[in-house]
C-alpha positions as CSV (number, residue, x, y, z in Angstrom):
1,M,23.0,-0.9,-18.4
2,A,19.9,-2.9,-18.6
3,G,18.4,-3.8,-21.9
4,T,15.0,-5.2,-22.8
5,G,16.1,-8.8,-22.2
6,A,13.8,-11.7,-21.5
7,H,14.3,-11.8,-17.7
8,P,11.5,-10.1,-15.7
9,L,14.0,-8.1,-13.6
10,A,16.1,-6.9,-16.5
11,R,12.9,-5.8,-18.3
12,A,11.6,-4.0,-15.2
13,E,15.0,-2.3,-14.6
14,H,14.8,-0.9,-18.2
15,F,11.2,0.3,-17.5
16,I,12.2,2.0,-14.1
17,W,15.2,3.9,-15.6
18,L,13.0,4.9,-18.5
19,T,9.9,6.2,-16.7
20,A,10.2,6.3,-12.9
21,R,10.6,9.3,-10.6
22,V,13.9,9.7,-8.8
23,L,12.5,8.1,-5.6
24,E,11.4,4.9,-7.3
25,Q,14.7,4.7,-9.2
26,R,16.5,4.9,-5.9
27,R,14.2,2.4,-4.3
28,F,14.7,-0.1,-7.2
29,A,18.4,0.3,-7.0
30,H,18.4,-0.3,-3.2
31,R,16.1,-3.4,-3.3
32,F,17.3,-5.1,-6.5
33,L,20.8,-3.7,-7.3
34,D,22.3,-3.7,-3.8
35,G,22.2,0.1,-3.7
36,D,22.7,2.1,-0.6
37,P,19.6,3.2,1.4
38,D,20.9,6.8,1.9
39,P,19.8,8.0,-1.6
40,V,16.3,6.7,-1.0
41,E,16.0,8.7,2.2
42,T,17.4,11.7,0.5
43,A,14.9,11.5,-2.3
44,L,12.1,11.0,0.1
45,T,13.0,14.2,2.0
46,A,12.0,16.3,-1.0
47,Y,8.3,15.3,-0.3
48,R,8.4,16.3,3.4
49,N,6.8,19.5,4.7
50,E,7.6,21.5,7.8
51,D,4.7,20.1,9.7
52,G,6.3,16.6,9.6
53,G,3.8,15.3,7.0
54,Y,4.4,14.6,3.3
55,A,2.9,16.0,0.1
56,H,3.8,16.9,-3.5
57,A,2.1,14.0,-5.1
58,L,4.1,11.4,-3.2
59,E,0.9,9.4,-3.5
60,P,0.2,10.2,-7.1
61,D,-3.6,10.5,-6.9
62,L,-3.3,13.5,-4.5
63,R,-1.5,16.5,-6.0
64,G,-0.4,19.8,-4.5
65,P,1.7,21.0,-1.5
66,V,-0.5,20.2,1.5
67,S,0.4,17.3,3.8
68,Q,-2.1,14.4,3.8
69,P,-2.2,11.1,5.8
70,L,-2.1,9.0,2.6
71,H,1.1,10.7,1.5
72,T,2.6,10.2,5.0
73,A,1.6,6.5,5.0
74,H,3.4,6.2,1.7
75,A,6.5,7.8,3.3
76,L,6.5,5.4,6.2
77,G,6.3,2.5,3.7
78,V,9.4,3.8,2.0
79,L,11.3,4.1,5.3
80,D,10.2,0.6,6.3
81,S,11.5,-0.7,3.0
82,I,15.0,0.6,3.8
83,G,15.0,-0.3,7.5
84,R,14.8,3.2,8.7
85,C,11.4,3.4,10.4
86,E,12.9,4.9,13.6
87,G,14.5,8.0,15.0
88,L,13.7,11.7,14.7
89,R,12.1,11.5,11.3
90,V,9.5,9.0,12.5
91,E,9.0,11.0,15.7
92,R,8.1,14.0,13.6
93,I,5.7,11.9,11.5
94,C,4.0,10.7,14.7
95,R,3.6,14.3,15.9
96,Y,2.0,15.2,12.6
97,L,-0.3,12.2,12.8
98,S,-1.4,13.3,16.3
99,D,-2.0,16.9,15.0
100,V,-4.3,15.8,12.2
101,S,-6.2,13.0,13.9
102,T,-10.0,13.1,14.5
103,K,-11.5,13.1,18.0
104,E,-11.3,9.3,17.9
105,G,-7.5,9.6,17.7
106,A,-7.4,8.1,14.2
107,L,-6.9,9.4,10.6
108,P,-9.2,10.6,7.9
109,A,-8.4,9.6,4.3
110,L,-8.3,13.1,3.1
111,L,-8.1,16.4,5.0
112,P,-10.1,19.4,3.7
113,L,-6.8,21.3,3.2
114,Q,-6.8,19.5,-0.2
115,R,-9.5,21.8,-1.4
116,G,-8.2,23.8,-4.4
117,Y,-5.6,21.3,-5.4
118,P,-6.2,18.4,-7.8
119,A,-7.2,15.0,-6.3
120,A,-8.6,11.8,-7.7
121,P,-12.4,12.0,-7.9
122,F,-12.7,8.6,-6.1
123,V,-11.2,10.1,-2.9
124,P,-14.1,12.1,-1.4
125,L,-13.3,15.6,-0.1
126,V,-15.6,16.7,2.8
127,D,-15.3,19.5,5.4
128,D,-15.4,17.2,8.5
129,P,-13.9,13.9,7.3
130,P,-14.4,10.8,9.6
131,A,-11.6,8.6,10.8
132,E,-11.1,5.6,8.5
133,L,-9.5,2.2,8.8
134,L,-8.3,2.7,5.2
135,A,-6.0,5.5,6.3
136,T,-5.2,4.5,9.9
137,G,-4.7,0.7,9.7
138,P,-1.6,0.5,7.5
139,I,0.2,3.1,9.5
140,V,-0.6,1.6,12.9
141,G,0.4,-1.9,11.7
142,L,3.7,-0.7,10.2
143,L,4.6,1.3,13.3
144,H,3.9,-1.7,15.6
145,R,5.8,-4.0,13.3
146,N,8.8,-1.7,13.6
147,E,8.4,-1.5,17.4
148,V,7.8,2.2,17.3
149,W,6.1,3.5,20.4
150,H,4.4,6.8,20.6
151,A,1.4,8.2,22.5
152,W,-0.6,8.5,19.3
153,L,-0.6,4.8,18.8
154,F,-2.7,3.9,21.9
155,R,-6.0,5.4,20.7
156,A,-5.2,4.8,17.0
157,T,-4.7,1.1,17.8
158,D,-8.0,0.9,19.7
159,F,-9.7,2.6,16.8
160,C,-8.3,0.0,14.4
161,W,-9.5,-2.9,16.6
162,S,-13.0,-1.5,16.8
163,A,-13.1,-0.9,13.0
164,V,-11.8,-4.4,12.2
165,D,-14.2,-6.0,14.6
166,A,-17.1,-4.1,13.1
167,L,-16.4,-5.1,9.5
168,E,-19.3,-7.0,8.0
169,Q,-19.6,-5.6,4.4
170,S,-16.4,-4.3,3.0
171,H,-14.4,-3.7,-0.2
172,P,-10.9,-4.8,-1.2
173,Y,-8.9,-1.7,-0.2
174,E,-10.4,-1.6,3.2
175,I,-9.6,-5.3,3.6
176,E,-6.0,-4.6,2.6
177,A,-5.9,-1.9,5.3
178,A,-7.3,-4.3,7.8
179,I,-4.7,-7.0,7.1
180,A,-1.9,-4.5,7.1
181,F,-3.0,-3.6,10.7
182,L,-3.4,-7.2,11.8
183,D,0.0,-8.2,10.4
184,G,1.6,-5.8,12.7
185,A,-0.7,-5.7,15.7
186,P,1.0,-6.7,19.0
187,D,-1.8,-9.0,20.2
188,R,-1.1,-11.9,17.9
189,T,-3.8,-14.2,19.2
190,R,-6.5,-11.6,18.7
191,A,-5.0,-10.7,15.3
192,E,-5.2,-14.3,14.1
193,R,-8.8,-14.6,15.2
194,A,-9.7,-11.4,13.5
195,A,-7.9,-12.4,10.3
196,D,-9.6,-15.8,10.2
197,R,-13.0,-14.0,10.3
198,L,-11.9,-11.5,7.6
199,G,-10.8,-14.4,5.4
200,R,-14.3,-15.9,5.6
201,L,-15.7,-12.5,4.7
202,V,-13.4,-12.1,1.7
203,R,-14.4,-15.5,0.3
204,G,-18.0,-15.1,1.2
205,Q,-18.4,-11.7,-0.5
206,G,-16.2,-12.6,-3.5
207,L,-13.6,-9.9,-2.8
208,A,-10.8,-12.0,-4.3
209,V,-10.6,-13.4,-7.8
210,L,-9.7,-17.0,-7.1
211,D,-9.3,-18.1,-10.8
212,P,-7.8,-15.3,-12.9
213,A,-8.9,-17.1,-16.1
214,R,-12.5,-16.3,-15.0
215,R,-12.0,-12.8,-13.7
216,A,-14.4,-11.3,-16.2
217,E,-17.2,-13.2,-14.4
218,C,-16.3,-11.5,-11.1
219,P,-17.9,-8.2,-10.2
220,V,-15.8,-5.3,-8.9
221,A,-16.7,-3.2,-5.9
222,P,-19.0,-0.2,-6.4
223,G,-17.0,2.8,-7.5
224,Y,-14.0,0.8,-8.7
225,A,-12.8,0.8,-12.3
226,P,-14.2,-1.9,-14.6
227,A,-11.1,-4.1,-14.3
228,E,-10.1,-3.2,-10.8
229,H,-10.1,-6.8,-9.5
230,H,-8.2,-8.0,-6.5
231,F,-6.4,-11.3,-6.3
232,P,-5.0,-13.4,-3.4
233,H,-1.5,-11.9,-3.8
234,D,-3.0,-8.4,-3.3
235,Y,-3.9,-9.4,0.3
236,A,-1.1,-11.9,1.1
237,R,1.8,-9.8,-0.2
238,T,4.3,-12.1,1.6
239,P,4.1,-15.7,2.8
240,G,4.2,-14.4,6.4
241,S,1.0,-12.4,6.1
242,L,-2.1,-13.7,8.0
243,A,-3.9,-13.4,4.7
244,R,-1.9,-16.3,3.3
245,R,-4.2,-18.6,5.3
246,W,-7.2,-17.4,3.3
247,F,-6.2,-19.2,0.1
248,T,-5.2,-22.7,-0.9
249,D,-1.8,-23.3,-2.5
250,E,-3.4,-23.8,-5.8
251,E,-5.3,-20.5,-5.6
252,L,-2.1,-18.6,-4.6
253,E,0.0,-20.2,-7.3
254,R,-2.6,-19.2,-9.9
255,S,-2.6,-15.7,-8.5
256,L,1.2,-15.4,-8.7
257,D,1.2,-16.8,-12.2
258,H,-1.3,-14.1,-13.2
259,L,0.8,-11.4,-11.5
260,A,4.0,-12.6,-13.4
261,A,2.1,-12.6,-16.7
262,E,0.9,-9.1,-16.2
263,Q,4.3,-7.6,-16.9
264,Q,3.9,-5.5,-20.1
265,E,6.1,-5.4,-23.2
266,D,7.9,-2.3,-21.9
267,G,8.9,-4.1,-18.7
268,G,6.4,-2.5,-16.3
269,W,3.2,-3.6,-14.7
270,P,-0.1,-1.9,-15.4
271,V,-2.3,0.1,-13.0
272,N,-5.9,-1.2,-12.8
273,W,-7.5,1.7,-10.9
274,R,-9.3,4.6,-12.6
275,Q,-7.0,6.9,-14.5
276,W,-8.2,10.4,-14.1
277,A,-5.1,12.5,-15.1
278,P,-2.2,11.8,-17.4
279,G,0.6,12.1,-14.8
280,T,-1.0,9.8,-12.3
281,A,-0.8,6.7,-14.5
282,L,2.8,7.5,-15.4
283,E,3.8,7.8,-11.8
284,G,1.7,4.9,-10.6
285,R,3.1,2.3,-12.9
286,P,6.6,2.3,-11.4
287,L,5.1,1.9,-7.9
288,V,3.0,-1.0,-9.1
289,T,6.1,-2.5,-10.7
290,L,8.1,-2.3,-7.5
291,R,5.3,-3.9,-5.6
292,A,4.9,-6.8,-8.1
293,L,8.6,-7.5,-8.0
294,E,8.6,-7.5,-4.2
295,T,5.6,-9.9,-4.1
296,L,7.1,-12.3,-6.6
297,R,10.5,-12.3,-4.9
298,S,8.9,-12.9,-1.5
299,Y,7.3,-16.1,-2.8
300,G,10.6,-17.2,-4.4
301,R,9.5,-16.7,-8.0
302,P,12.5,-16.4,-10.3
303,L,13.1,-12.8,-11.6
304,G,16.2,-13.5,-13.6
């Protein structure tokens, strides 16, 4: 039984048992306590719909029972984290993605089926939503990285390449989606070239806070919350990411120091995006905490 000890992992464990949903509890146990992956997959199944997509606030900023690409991307991330991004479950997900894609063969961020159910005000709901790199890139990159092959991927991959190549003005979440695609894209030479260009864009447009001590001087993107800054570790979540090349060792170490220092007294990490409903922040913090722990561990930072 974890207490509120000094070690970051022990404090985070206490926070997870105290506040997290069953799914995040199971994920924490698998990743940090040598738990079995089966309970993670079982917990994830509760969010699955008959159409092969996922819903039920799996992504906390979208509420209600209708499947959405952002929920389904979240589900794929969970399966990836337990090494089960394969088989019939993923085949059903790919069929769902095919069914809800636009004429370009890619995914909108939010389907109009959401109308009538609560959703974050910063996720626009329109009747004929366009395909977006934000929704498509992370899914395509993850499927390629897991060597999943499905007919849906051909046009979706072409869409992602076109979207990445067209990026000139952007914002942090779109850049995160782009690097998630590039980290998994099969054409590694092209991915490296594209990532180098995006790195120059990120630095040129000030999309990463390079010195956390001076973050108050850094503007946030339009529509973001006042403190919704992004740091080098938000892009380069692992040392193997192409985004790691965008930052010096000193910049990355400062970023990781800042991430470690962000752990709160209760053992969890804070959300920095706009909080629009009481439940979303409660459900979001365990997710952010898991991500922080994974990032710190991937760079060899001691967790206790």
